Short mmCIF file of C-alpha atoms and ligand atoms in Angstrom, two decimals:
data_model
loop_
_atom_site.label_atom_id
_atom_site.label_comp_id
_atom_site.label_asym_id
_atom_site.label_seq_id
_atom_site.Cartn_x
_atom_site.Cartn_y
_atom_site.Cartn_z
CA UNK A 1 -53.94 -148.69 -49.05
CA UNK A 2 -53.39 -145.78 -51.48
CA UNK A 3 -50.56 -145.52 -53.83
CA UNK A 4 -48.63 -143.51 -55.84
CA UNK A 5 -48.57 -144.93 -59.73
CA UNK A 6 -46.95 -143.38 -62.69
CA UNK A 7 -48.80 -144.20 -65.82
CA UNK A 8 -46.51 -144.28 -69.04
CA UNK A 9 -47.35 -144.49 -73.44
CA UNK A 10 -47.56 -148.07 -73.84
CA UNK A 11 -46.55 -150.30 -76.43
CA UNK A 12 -47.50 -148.59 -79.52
CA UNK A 13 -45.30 -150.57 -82.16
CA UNK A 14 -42.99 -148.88 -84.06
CA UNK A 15 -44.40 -145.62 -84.06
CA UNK A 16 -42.14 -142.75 -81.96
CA UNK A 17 -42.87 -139.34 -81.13
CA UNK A 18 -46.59 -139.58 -81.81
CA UNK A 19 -49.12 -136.53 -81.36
CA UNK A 20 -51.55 -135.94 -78.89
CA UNK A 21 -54.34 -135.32 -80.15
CA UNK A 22 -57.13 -135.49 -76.88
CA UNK A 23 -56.55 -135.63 -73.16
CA UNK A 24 -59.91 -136.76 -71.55
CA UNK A 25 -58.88 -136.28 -68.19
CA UNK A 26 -57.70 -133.87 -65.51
CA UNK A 27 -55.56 -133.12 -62.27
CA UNK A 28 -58.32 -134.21 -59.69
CA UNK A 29 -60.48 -136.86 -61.49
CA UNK A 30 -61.59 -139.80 -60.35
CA UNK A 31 -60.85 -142.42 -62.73
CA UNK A 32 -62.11 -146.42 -63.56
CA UNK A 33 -59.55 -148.66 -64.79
CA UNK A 34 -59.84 -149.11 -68.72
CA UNK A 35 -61.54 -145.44 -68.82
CA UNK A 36 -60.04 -143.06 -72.04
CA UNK A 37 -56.99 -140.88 -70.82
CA UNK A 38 -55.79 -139.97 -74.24
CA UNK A 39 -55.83 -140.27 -77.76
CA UNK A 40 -53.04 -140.08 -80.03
CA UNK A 41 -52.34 -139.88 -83.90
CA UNK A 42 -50.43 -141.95 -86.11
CA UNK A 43 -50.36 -140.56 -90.17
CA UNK A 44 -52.82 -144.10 -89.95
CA UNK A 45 -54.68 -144.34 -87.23
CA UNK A 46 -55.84 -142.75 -83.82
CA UNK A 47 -55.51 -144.92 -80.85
CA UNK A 48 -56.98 -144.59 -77.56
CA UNK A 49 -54.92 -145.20 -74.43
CA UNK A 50 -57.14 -146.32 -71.23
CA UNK A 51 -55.85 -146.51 -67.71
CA UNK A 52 -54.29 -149.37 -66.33
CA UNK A 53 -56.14 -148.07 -62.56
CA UNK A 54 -58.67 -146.90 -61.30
CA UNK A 55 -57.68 -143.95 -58.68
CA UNK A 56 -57.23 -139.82 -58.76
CA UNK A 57 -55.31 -137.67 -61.34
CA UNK A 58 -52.39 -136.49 -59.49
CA UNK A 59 -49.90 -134.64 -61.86
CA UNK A 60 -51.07 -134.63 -65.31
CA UNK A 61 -47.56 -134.58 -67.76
CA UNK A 62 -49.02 -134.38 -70.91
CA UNK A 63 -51.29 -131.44 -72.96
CA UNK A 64 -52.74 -131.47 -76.51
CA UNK A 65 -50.33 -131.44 -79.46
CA UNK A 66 -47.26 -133.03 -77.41
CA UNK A 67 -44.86 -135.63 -79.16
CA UNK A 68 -45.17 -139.28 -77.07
CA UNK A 69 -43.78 -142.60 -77.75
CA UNK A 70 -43.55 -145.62 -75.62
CA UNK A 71 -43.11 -145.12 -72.19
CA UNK A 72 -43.52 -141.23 -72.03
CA UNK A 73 -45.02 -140.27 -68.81
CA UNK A 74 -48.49 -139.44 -69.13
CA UNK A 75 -49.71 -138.88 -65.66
CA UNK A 76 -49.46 -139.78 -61.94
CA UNK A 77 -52.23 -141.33 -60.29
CA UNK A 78 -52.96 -141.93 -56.57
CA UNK A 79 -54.40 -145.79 -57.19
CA UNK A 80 -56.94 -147.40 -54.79
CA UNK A 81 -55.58 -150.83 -56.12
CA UNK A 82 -53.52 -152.84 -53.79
CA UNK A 83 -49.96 -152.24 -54.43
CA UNK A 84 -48.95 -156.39 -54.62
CA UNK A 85 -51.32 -156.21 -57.68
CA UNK A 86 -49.60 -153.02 -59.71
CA UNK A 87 -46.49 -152.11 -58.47
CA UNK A 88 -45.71 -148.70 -59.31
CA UNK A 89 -41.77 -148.92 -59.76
CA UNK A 90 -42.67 -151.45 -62.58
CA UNK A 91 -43.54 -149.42 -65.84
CA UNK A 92 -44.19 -152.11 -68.08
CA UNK A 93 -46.59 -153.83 -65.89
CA UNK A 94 -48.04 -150.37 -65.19
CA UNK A 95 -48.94 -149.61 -68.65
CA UNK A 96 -50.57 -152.68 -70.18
CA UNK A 97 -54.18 -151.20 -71.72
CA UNK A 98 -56.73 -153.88 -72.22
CA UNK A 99 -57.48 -153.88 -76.46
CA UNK A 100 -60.66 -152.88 -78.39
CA UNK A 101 -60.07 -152.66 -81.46
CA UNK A 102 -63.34 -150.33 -82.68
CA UNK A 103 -62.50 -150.73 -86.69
CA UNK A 104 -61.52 -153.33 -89.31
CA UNK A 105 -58.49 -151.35 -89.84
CA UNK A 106 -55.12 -153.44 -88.52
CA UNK A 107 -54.19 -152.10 -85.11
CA UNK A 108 -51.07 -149.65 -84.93
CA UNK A 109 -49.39 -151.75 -82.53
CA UNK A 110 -47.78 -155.05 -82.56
CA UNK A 111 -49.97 -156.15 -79.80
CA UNK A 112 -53.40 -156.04 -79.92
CA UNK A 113 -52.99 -153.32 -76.66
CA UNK A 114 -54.86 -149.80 -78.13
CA UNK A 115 -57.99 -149.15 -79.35
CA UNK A 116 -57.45 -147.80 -83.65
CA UNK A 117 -59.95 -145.92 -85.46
CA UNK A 118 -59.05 -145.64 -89.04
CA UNK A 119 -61.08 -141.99 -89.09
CA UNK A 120 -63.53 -142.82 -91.38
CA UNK A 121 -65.76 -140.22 -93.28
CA UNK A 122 -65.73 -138.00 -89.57
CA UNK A 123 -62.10 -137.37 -88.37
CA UNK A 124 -62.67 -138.03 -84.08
CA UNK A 125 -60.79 -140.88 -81.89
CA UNK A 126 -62.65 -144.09 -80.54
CA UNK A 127 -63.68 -142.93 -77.18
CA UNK A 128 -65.53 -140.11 -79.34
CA UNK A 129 -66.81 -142.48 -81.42
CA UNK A 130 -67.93 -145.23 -78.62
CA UNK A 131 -69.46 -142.14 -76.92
CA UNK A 132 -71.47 -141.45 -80.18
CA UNK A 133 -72.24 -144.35 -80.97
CA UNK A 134 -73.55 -145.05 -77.07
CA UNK A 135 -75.80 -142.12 -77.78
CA UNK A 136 -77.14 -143.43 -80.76
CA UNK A 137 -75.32 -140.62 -82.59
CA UNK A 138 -74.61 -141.21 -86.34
CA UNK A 139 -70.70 -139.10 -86.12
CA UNK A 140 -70.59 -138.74 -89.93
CA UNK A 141 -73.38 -136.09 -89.26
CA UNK A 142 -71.48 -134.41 -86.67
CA UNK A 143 -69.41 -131.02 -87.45
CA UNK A 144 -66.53 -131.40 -85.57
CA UNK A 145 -64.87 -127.55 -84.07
CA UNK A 146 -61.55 -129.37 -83.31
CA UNK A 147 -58.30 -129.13 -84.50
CA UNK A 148 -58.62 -130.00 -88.74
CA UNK A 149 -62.46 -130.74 -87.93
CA UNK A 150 -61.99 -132.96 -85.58
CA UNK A 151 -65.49 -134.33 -83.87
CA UNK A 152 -65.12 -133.98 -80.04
CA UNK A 153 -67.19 -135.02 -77.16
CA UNK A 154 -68.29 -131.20 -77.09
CA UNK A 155 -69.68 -131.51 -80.69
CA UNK A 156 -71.57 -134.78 -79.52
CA UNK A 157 -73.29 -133.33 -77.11
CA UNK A 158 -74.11 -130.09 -78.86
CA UNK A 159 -75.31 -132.64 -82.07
CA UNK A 160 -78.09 -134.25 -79.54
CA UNK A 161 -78.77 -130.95 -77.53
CA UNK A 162 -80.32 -129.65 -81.21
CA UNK A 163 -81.82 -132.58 -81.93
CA UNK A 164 -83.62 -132.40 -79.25
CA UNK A 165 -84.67 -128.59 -79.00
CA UNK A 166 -85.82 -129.42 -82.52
CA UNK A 167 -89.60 -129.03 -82.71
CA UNK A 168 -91.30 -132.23 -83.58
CA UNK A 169 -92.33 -133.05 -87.62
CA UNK A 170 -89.17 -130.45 -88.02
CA UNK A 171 -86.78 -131.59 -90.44
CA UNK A 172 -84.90 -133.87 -88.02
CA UNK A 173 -88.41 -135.18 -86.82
CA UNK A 174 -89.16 -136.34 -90.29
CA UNK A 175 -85.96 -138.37 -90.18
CA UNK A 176 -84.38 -135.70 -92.93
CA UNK A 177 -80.74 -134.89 -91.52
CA UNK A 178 -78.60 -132.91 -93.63
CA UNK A 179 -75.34 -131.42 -93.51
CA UNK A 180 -75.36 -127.80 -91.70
CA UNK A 181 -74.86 -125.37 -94.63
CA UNK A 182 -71.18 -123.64 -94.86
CA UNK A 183 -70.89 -120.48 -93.26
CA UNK A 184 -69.16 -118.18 -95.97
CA UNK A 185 -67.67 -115.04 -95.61
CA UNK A 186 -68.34 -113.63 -99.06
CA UNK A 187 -66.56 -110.38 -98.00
CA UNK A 188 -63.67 -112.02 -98.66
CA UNK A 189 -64.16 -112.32 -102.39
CA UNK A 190 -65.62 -109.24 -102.94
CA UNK A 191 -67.36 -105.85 -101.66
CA UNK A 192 -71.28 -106.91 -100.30
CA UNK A 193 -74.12 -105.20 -98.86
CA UNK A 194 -76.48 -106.84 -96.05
CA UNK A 195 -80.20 -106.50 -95.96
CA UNK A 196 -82.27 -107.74 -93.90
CA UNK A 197 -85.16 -110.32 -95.28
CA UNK A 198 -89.20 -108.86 -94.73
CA UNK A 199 -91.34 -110.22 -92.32
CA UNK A 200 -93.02 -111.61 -95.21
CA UNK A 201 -90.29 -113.05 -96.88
CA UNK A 202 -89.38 -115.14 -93.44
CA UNK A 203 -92.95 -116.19 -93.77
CA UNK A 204 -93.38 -117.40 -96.84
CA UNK A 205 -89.76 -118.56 -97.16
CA UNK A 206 -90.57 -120.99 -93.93
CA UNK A 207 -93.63 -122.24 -95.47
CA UNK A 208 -92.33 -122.85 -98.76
CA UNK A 209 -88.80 -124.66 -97.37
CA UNK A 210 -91.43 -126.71 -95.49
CA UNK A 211 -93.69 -127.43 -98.19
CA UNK A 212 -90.79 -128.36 -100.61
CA UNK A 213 -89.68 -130.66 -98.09
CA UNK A 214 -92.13 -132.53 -96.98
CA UNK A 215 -94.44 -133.03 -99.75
CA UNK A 216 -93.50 -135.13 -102.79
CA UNK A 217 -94.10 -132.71 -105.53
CA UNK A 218 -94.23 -133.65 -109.06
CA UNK A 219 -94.76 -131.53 -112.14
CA UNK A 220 -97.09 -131.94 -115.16
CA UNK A 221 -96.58 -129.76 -118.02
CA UNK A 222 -98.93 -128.78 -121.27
CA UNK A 223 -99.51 -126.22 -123.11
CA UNK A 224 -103.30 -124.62 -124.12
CA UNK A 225 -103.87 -123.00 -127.48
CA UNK A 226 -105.27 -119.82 -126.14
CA UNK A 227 -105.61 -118.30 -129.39
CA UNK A 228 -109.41 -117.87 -129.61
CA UNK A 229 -109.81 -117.02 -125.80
CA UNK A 230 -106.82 -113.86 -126.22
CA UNK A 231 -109.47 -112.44 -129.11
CA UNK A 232 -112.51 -112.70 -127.14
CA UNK A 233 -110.55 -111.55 -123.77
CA UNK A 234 -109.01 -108.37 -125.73
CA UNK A 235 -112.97 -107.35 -127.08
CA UNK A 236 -113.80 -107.73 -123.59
CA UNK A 237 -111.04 -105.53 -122.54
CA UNK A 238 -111.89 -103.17 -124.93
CA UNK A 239 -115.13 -102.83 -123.71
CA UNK A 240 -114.34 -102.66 -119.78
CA UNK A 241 -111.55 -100.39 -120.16
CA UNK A 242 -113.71 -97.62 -119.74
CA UNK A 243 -114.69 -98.89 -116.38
CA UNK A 244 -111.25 -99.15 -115.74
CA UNK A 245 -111.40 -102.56 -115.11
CA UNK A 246 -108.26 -104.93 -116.85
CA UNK A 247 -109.25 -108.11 -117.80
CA UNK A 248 -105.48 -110.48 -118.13
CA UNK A 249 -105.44 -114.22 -119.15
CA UNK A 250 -105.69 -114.98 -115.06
CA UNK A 251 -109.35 -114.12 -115.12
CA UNK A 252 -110.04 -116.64 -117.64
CA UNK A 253 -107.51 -119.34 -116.08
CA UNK A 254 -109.27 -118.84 -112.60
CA UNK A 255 -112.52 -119.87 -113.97
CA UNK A 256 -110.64 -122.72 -116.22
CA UNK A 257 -109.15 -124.24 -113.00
CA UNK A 258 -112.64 -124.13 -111.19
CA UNK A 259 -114.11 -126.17 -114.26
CA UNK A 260 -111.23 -128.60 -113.70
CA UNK A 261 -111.31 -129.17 -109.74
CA UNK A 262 -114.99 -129.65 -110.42
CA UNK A 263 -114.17 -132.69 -113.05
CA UNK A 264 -111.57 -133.52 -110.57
CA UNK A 265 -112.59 -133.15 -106.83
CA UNK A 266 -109.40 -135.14 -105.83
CA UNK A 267 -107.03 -131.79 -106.92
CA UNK A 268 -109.97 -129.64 -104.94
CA UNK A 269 -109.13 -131.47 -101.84
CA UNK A 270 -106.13 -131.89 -98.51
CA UNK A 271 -105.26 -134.65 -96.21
CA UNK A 272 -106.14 -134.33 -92.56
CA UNK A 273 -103.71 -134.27 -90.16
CA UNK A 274 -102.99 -137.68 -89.65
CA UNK A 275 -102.87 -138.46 -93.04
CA UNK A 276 -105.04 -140.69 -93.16
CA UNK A 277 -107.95 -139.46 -94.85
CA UNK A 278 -108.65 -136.65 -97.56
CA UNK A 279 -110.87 -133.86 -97.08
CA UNK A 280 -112.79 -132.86 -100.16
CA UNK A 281 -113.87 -129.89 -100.53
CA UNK A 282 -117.49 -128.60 -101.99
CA UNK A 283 -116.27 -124.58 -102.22
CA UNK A 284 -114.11 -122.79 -104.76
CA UNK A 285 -111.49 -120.52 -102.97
CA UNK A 286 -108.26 -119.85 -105.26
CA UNK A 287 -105.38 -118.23 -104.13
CA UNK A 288 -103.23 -116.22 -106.68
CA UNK A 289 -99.60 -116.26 -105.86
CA UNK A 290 -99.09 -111.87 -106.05
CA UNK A 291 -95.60 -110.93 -106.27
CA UNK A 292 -94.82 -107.53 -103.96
CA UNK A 293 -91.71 -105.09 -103.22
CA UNK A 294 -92.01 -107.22 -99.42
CA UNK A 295 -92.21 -110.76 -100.78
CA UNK A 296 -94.88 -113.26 -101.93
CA UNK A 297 -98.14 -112.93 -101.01
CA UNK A 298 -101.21 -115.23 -101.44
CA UNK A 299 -104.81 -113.82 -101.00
CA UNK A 300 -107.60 -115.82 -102.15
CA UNK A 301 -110.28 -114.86 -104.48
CA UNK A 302 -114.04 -117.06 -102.57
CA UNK A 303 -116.44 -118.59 -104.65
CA UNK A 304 -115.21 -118.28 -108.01
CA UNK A 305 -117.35 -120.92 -109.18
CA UNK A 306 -120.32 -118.46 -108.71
CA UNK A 307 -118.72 -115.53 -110.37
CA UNK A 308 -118.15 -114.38 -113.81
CA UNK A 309 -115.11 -113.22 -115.84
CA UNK A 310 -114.74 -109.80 -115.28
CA UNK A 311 -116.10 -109.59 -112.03
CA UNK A 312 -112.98 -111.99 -110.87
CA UNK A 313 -110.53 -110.13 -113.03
CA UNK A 314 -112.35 -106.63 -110.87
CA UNK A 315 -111.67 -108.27 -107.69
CA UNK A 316 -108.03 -110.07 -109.15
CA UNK A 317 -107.22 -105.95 -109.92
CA UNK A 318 -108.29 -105.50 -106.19
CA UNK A 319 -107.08 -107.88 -103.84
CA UNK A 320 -103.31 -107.48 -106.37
CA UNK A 321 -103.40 -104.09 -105.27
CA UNK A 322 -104.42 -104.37 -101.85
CA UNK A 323 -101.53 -106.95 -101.69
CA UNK A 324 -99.21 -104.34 -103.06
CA UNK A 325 -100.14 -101.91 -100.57
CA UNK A 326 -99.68 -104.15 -97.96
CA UNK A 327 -104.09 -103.90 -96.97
CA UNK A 328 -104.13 -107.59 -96.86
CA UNK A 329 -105.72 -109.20 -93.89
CA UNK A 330 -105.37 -112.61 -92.17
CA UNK A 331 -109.02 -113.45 -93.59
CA UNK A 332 -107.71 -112.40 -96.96
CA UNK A 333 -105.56 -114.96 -97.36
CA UNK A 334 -107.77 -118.50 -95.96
CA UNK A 335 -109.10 -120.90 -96.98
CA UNK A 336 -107.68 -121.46 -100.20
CA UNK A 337 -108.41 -124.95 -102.26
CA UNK A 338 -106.07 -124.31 -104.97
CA UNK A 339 -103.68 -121.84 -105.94
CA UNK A 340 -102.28 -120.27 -109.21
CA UNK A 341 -99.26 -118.95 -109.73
CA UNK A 342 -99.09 -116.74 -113.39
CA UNK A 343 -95.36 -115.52 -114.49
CA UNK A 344 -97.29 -114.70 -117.57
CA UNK A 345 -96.79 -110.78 -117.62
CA UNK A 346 -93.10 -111.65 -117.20
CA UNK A 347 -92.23 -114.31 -119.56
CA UNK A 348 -90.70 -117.98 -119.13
CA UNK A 349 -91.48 -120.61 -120.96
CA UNK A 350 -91.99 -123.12 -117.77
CA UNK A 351 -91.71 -123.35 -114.05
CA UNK A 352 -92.29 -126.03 -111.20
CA UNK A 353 -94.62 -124.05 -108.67
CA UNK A 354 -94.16 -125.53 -104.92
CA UNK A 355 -97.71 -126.79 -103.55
CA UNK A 356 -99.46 -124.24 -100.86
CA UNK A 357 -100.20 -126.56 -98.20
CA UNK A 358 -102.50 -128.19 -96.83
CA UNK A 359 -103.61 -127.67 -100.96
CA UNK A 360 -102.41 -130.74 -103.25
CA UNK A 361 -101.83 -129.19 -106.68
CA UNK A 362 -100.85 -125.65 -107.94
CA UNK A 363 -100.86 -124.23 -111.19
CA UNK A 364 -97.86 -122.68 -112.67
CA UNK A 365 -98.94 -120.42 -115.54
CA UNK A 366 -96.02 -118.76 -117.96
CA UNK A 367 -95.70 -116.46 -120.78
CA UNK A 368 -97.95 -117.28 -124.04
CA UNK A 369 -96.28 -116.85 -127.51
CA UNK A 370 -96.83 -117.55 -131.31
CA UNK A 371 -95.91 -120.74 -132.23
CA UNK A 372 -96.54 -123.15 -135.59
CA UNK A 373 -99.04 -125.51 -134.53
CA UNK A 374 -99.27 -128.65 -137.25
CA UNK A 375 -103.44 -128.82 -137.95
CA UNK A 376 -105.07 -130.98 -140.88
CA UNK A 377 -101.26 -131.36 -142.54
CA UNK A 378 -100.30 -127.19 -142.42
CA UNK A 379 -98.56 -125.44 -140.13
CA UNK A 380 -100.70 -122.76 -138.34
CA UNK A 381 -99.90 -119.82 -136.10
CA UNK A 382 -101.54 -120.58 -132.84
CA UNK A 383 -101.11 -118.75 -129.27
CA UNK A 384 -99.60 -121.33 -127.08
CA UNK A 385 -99.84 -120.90 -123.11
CA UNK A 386 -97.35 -123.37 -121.03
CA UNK A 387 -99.34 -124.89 -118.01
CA UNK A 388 -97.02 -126.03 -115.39
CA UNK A 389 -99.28 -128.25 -112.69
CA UNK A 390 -97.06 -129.42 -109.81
CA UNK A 391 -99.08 -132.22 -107.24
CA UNK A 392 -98.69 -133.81 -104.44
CA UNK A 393 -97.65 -137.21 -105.18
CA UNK A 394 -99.14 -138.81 -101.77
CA UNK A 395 -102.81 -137.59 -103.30
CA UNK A 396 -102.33 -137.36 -106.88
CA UNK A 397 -101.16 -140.44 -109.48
CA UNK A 398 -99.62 -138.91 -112.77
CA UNK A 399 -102.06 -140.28 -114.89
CA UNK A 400 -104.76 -138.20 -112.74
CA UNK A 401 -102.33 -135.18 -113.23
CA UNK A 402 -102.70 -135.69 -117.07
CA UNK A 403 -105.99 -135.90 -117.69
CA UNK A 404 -106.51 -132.83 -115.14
CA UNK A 405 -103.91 -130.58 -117.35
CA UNK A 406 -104.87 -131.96 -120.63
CA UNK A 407 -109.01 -131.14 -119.46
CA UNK A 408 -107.47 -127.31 -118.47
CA UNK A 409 -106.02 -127.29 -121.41
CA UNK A 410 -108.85 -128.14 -123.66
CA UNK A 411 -111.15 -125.67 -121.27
CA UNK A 412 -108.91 -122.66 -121.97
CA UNK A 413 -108.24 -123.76 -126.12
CA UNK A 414 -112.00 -123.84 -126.23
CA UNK A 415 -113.58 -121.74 -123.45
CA UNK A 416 -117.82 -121.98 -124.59
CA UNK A 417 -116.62 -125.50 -122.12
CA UNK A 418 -116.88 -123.47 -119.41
CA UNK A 419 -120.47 -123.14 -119.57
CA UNK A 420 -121.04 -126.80 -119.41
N1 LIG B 1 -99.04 -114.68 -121.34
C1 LIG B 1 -98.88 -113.50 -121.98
N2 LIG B 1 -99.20 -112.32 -121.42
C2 LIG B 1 -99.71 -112.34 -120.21
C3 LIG B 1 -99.91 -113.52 -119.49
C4 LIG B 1 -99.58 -114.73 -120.12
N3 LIG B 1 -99.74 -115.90 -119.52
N4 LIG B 1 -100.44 -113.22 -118.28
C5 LIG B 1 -100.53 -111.88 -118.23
N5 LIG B 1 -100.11 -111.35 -119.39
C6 LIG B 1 -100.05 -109.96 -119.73
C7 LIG B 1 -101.29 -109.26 -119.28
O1 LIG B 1 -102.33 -109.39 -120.24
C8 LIG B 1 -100.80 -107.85 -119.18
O2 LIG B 1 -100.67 -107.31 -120.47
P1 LIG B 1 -101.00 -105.76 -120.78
O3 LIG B 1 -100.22 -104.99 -119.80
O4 LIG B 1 -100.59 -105.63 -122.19
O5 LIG B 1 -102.45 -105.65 -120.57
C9 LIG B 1 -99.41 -108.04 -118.64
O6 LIG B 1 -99.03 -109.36 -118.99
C10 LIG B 1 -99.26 -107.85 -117.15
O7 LIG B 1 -100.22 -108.62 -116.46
P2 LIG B 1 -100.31 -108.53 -114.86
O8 LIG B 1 -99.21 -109.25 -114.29
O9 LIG B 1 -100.47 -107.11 -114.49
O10 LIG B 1 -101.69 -109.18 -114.53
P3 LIG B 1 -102.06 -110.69 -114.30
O11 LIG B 1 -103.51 -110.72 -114.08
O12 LIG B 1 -101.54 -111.58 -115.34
O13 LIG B 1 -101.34 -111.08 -112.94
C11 LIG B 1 -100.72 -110.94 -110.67
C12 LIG B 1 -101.70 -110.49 -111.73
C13 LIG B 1 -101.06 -110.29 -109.38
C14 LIG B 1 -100.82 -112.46 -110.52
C15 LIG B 1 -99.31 -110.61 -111.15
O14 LIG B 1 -99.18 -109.21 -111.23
C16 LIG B 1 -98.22 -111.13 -110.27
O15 LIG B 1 -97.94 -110.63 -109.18
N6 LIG B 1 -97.56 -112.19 -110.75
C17 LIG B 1 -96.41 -112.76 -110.06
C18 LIG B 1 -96.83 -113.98 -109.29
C19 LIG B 1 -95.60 -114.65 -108.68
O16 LIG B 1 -94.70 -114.02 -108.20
N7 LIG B 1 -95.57 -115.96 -108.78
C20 LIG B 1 -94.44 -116.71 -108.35
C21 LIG B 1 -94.81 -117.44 -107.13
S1 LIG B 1 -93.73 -118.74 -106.80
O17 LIG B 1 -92.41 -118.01 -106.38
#
């Protein structure tokens, strides 16, 4: 037969008017015996406080943020239990939680009758915790909306929810989890002005966050003693400056790096999609990094292995301004092998490029300048150029990446190697 039960704090040691910091149930539920109805806080622990019965909520007498100490009344409770086995005019008997102790932190009370979290990196009681950890949930990596951060059963479920909506090989997919990044209202420290990012900046900015992310870059750096090729390339510029046509350092490099893929066929290459085997690849298609007022842009100059100097630094002049104009099309920018990215016309003395997947290597070019090279025991004034060549590490070993920088170098430091 049903009866009316009054559930009271129990034994909690010393501690008196203790806050509430969770109430898990409500007027109407249906509760098990041992199931969470509360959590409160001690300055040293939280403690869970489970029902004594199983029954309905009748009159709940307790809300977030009230004071309780031992034998408070927390709620009424119409018990299905028969009454010679919990009477309810006996308050002791009524409130005598079974323990689990969920951390190696001493419990609270005197008697081993609460369950004690000790908070741990994630402020959130044991039944949050047990719920988490049920789930499989690692709670350090939950953000917790409660009261001083607190994790609560809401921020659980939210934490899987995303996990789950999260596309597979996505971040969490990859078994990367990081911490959600702040949200900051800069307004508050000073005046600001929102713009909204391109269409190609979204683009490229995905790519590259993915890229960064999920290949293991490393960077090899030289530098090429460009000194002879800048006199030949400013004759040649000289005489094609009529035809309007500008011949830079990149026309030069573009040819260098074909020389190099072709001594190197692993760097001219990508790994399937399983990853299980590398593709390599018999074509020459470089894409040149273009910097535009929208963002980034990579079109790809085909065959350069079959094509001189100044016609690639013709079509370089065209395709840059095509970018700039935004005249690009999809074909325009496939199929790439290898890309280079030149800061030259800028300045910088080095950079660390992020790879343009599926590619496994890009080149990183920066500004050239005068510097005292030591040959045959003098000092000489030679043109230096800083290579920067970042690879995938899966593909790539660094002594590969060496030789392949140090074999760029000596093609640009001595270009009659590019007729070899
Ligand atoms: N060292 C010294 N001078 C260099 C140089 C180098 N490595 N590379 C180019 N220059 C010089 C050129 O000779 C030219 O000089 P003049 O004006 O005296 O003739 C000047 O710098 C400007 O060159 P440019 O930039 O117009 O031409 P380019 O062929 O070197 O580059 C392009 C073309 C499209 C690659 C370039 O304009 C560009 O957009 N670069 C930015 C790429 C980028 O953003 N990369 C970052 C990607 S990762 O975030």
């Amino acid at each position: 037969m049903a009866e009316i039960k009054q559930v009271l704090v129990p034994d909690i040691g010393d501690y008196k008017g203790v806050s509430v910091i969770e109430v898990m149930v409500k007027v109407g539920d249906t509760i098990n015996e041992e199931d969470t109805l509360l959590t409160l806080e001690t300055d040293k622990a939280a403690m869970d406080v489970p029902s004594p019965f199983a029954g309905v909520v009748k009159e709940l007498h307790v809300e977030i943020g009230d004071k309780v100490s031992q034998g408070s009344l927390i709620l009424v409770l119409e018990s299905s239990d028969s009454p010679a086995a919990q009477p309810a005019a006996a308050p002791a008997a009524i409130a005598t939680p079974v323990p689990a102790v969920q951390a190696a932190q001493p419990a609270a009370a005197p008697a081993p009758t609460l369950s004690v979290s000790s908070g741990g990196q994630a402020h959130a009681s044991p039944a949050i915790r047990r719920f988490a950890r049920e789930l499989g949930v690692d709670i350090a990596l939950v953000k917790g909306s409660g009261e001083k951060g607190r994790v609560t059963k809401d921020d659980v479920q939210l934490f899987i929810k995303t996990a789950l909506a999260q596309p597979r090989g996505a971040a969490g997919g990859n078994g990367l989890q990081v911490l959600d990044m702040p949200v900051f209202d800069f307004a508050k420290f000073g005046a600001i002005e929102t713009k909204p990012l391109s269409r190609i900046q979204k683009i490229s900015g995905a790519n590259l966050h993915r890229n960064w992310v999920t290949i293991p870059h490393v960077t090899q750096f030289d530098e090429a003693d460009i000194t002879d090729m800048e006199a030949f390339r400013k004759q040649l510029g000289a005489e094609y400056a009529k035809q309007n046509i500008k011949i830079t350092p990149l026309a030069f490099m573009l040819k260098a790096v074909v020389a190099a893929l072709q001594k190197f066929p692993k760097f001219n290459a990508s790994l399937d999609a399983g990853g299980e085997n590398l593709v390599l690849k018999q074509y020459f298609h470089i894409g040149v990094a273009v910097d535009t007022p929208d963002g980034l842009m990579v079109p790809v100059l085909r065959d350069v292995d079959k094509k001189g100097i100044v016609q690639l630094a013709t079509e370089l002049g065209e395709i840059s301004a095509r970018a700039r104009d935004k005249k690009i099309t999809a074909s325009d920018i496939q199929g790439d092998c290898f890309t280079i990215s030149s800061l030259g016309g800028i300045g910088g003395t080095a950079f660390t490029p992020i790879i343009n997947a599926p590619e496994v290597a890009i080149l990183g070019v920066s500004r050239s300048s005068m510097k005292p090279v030591y040959q045959d025991g003098v000092f000489v004034p030679r043109l230096m150029l800083p290579l920067s060549v970042s690879y995938d590490h899966r593909v790539i070993d660094g002594a590969a990446a060496a030789r392949f920088t140090v074999y760029l170098a000596q093609v640009l430091s001595d270009i009659r190697r590019l007729a070899l």
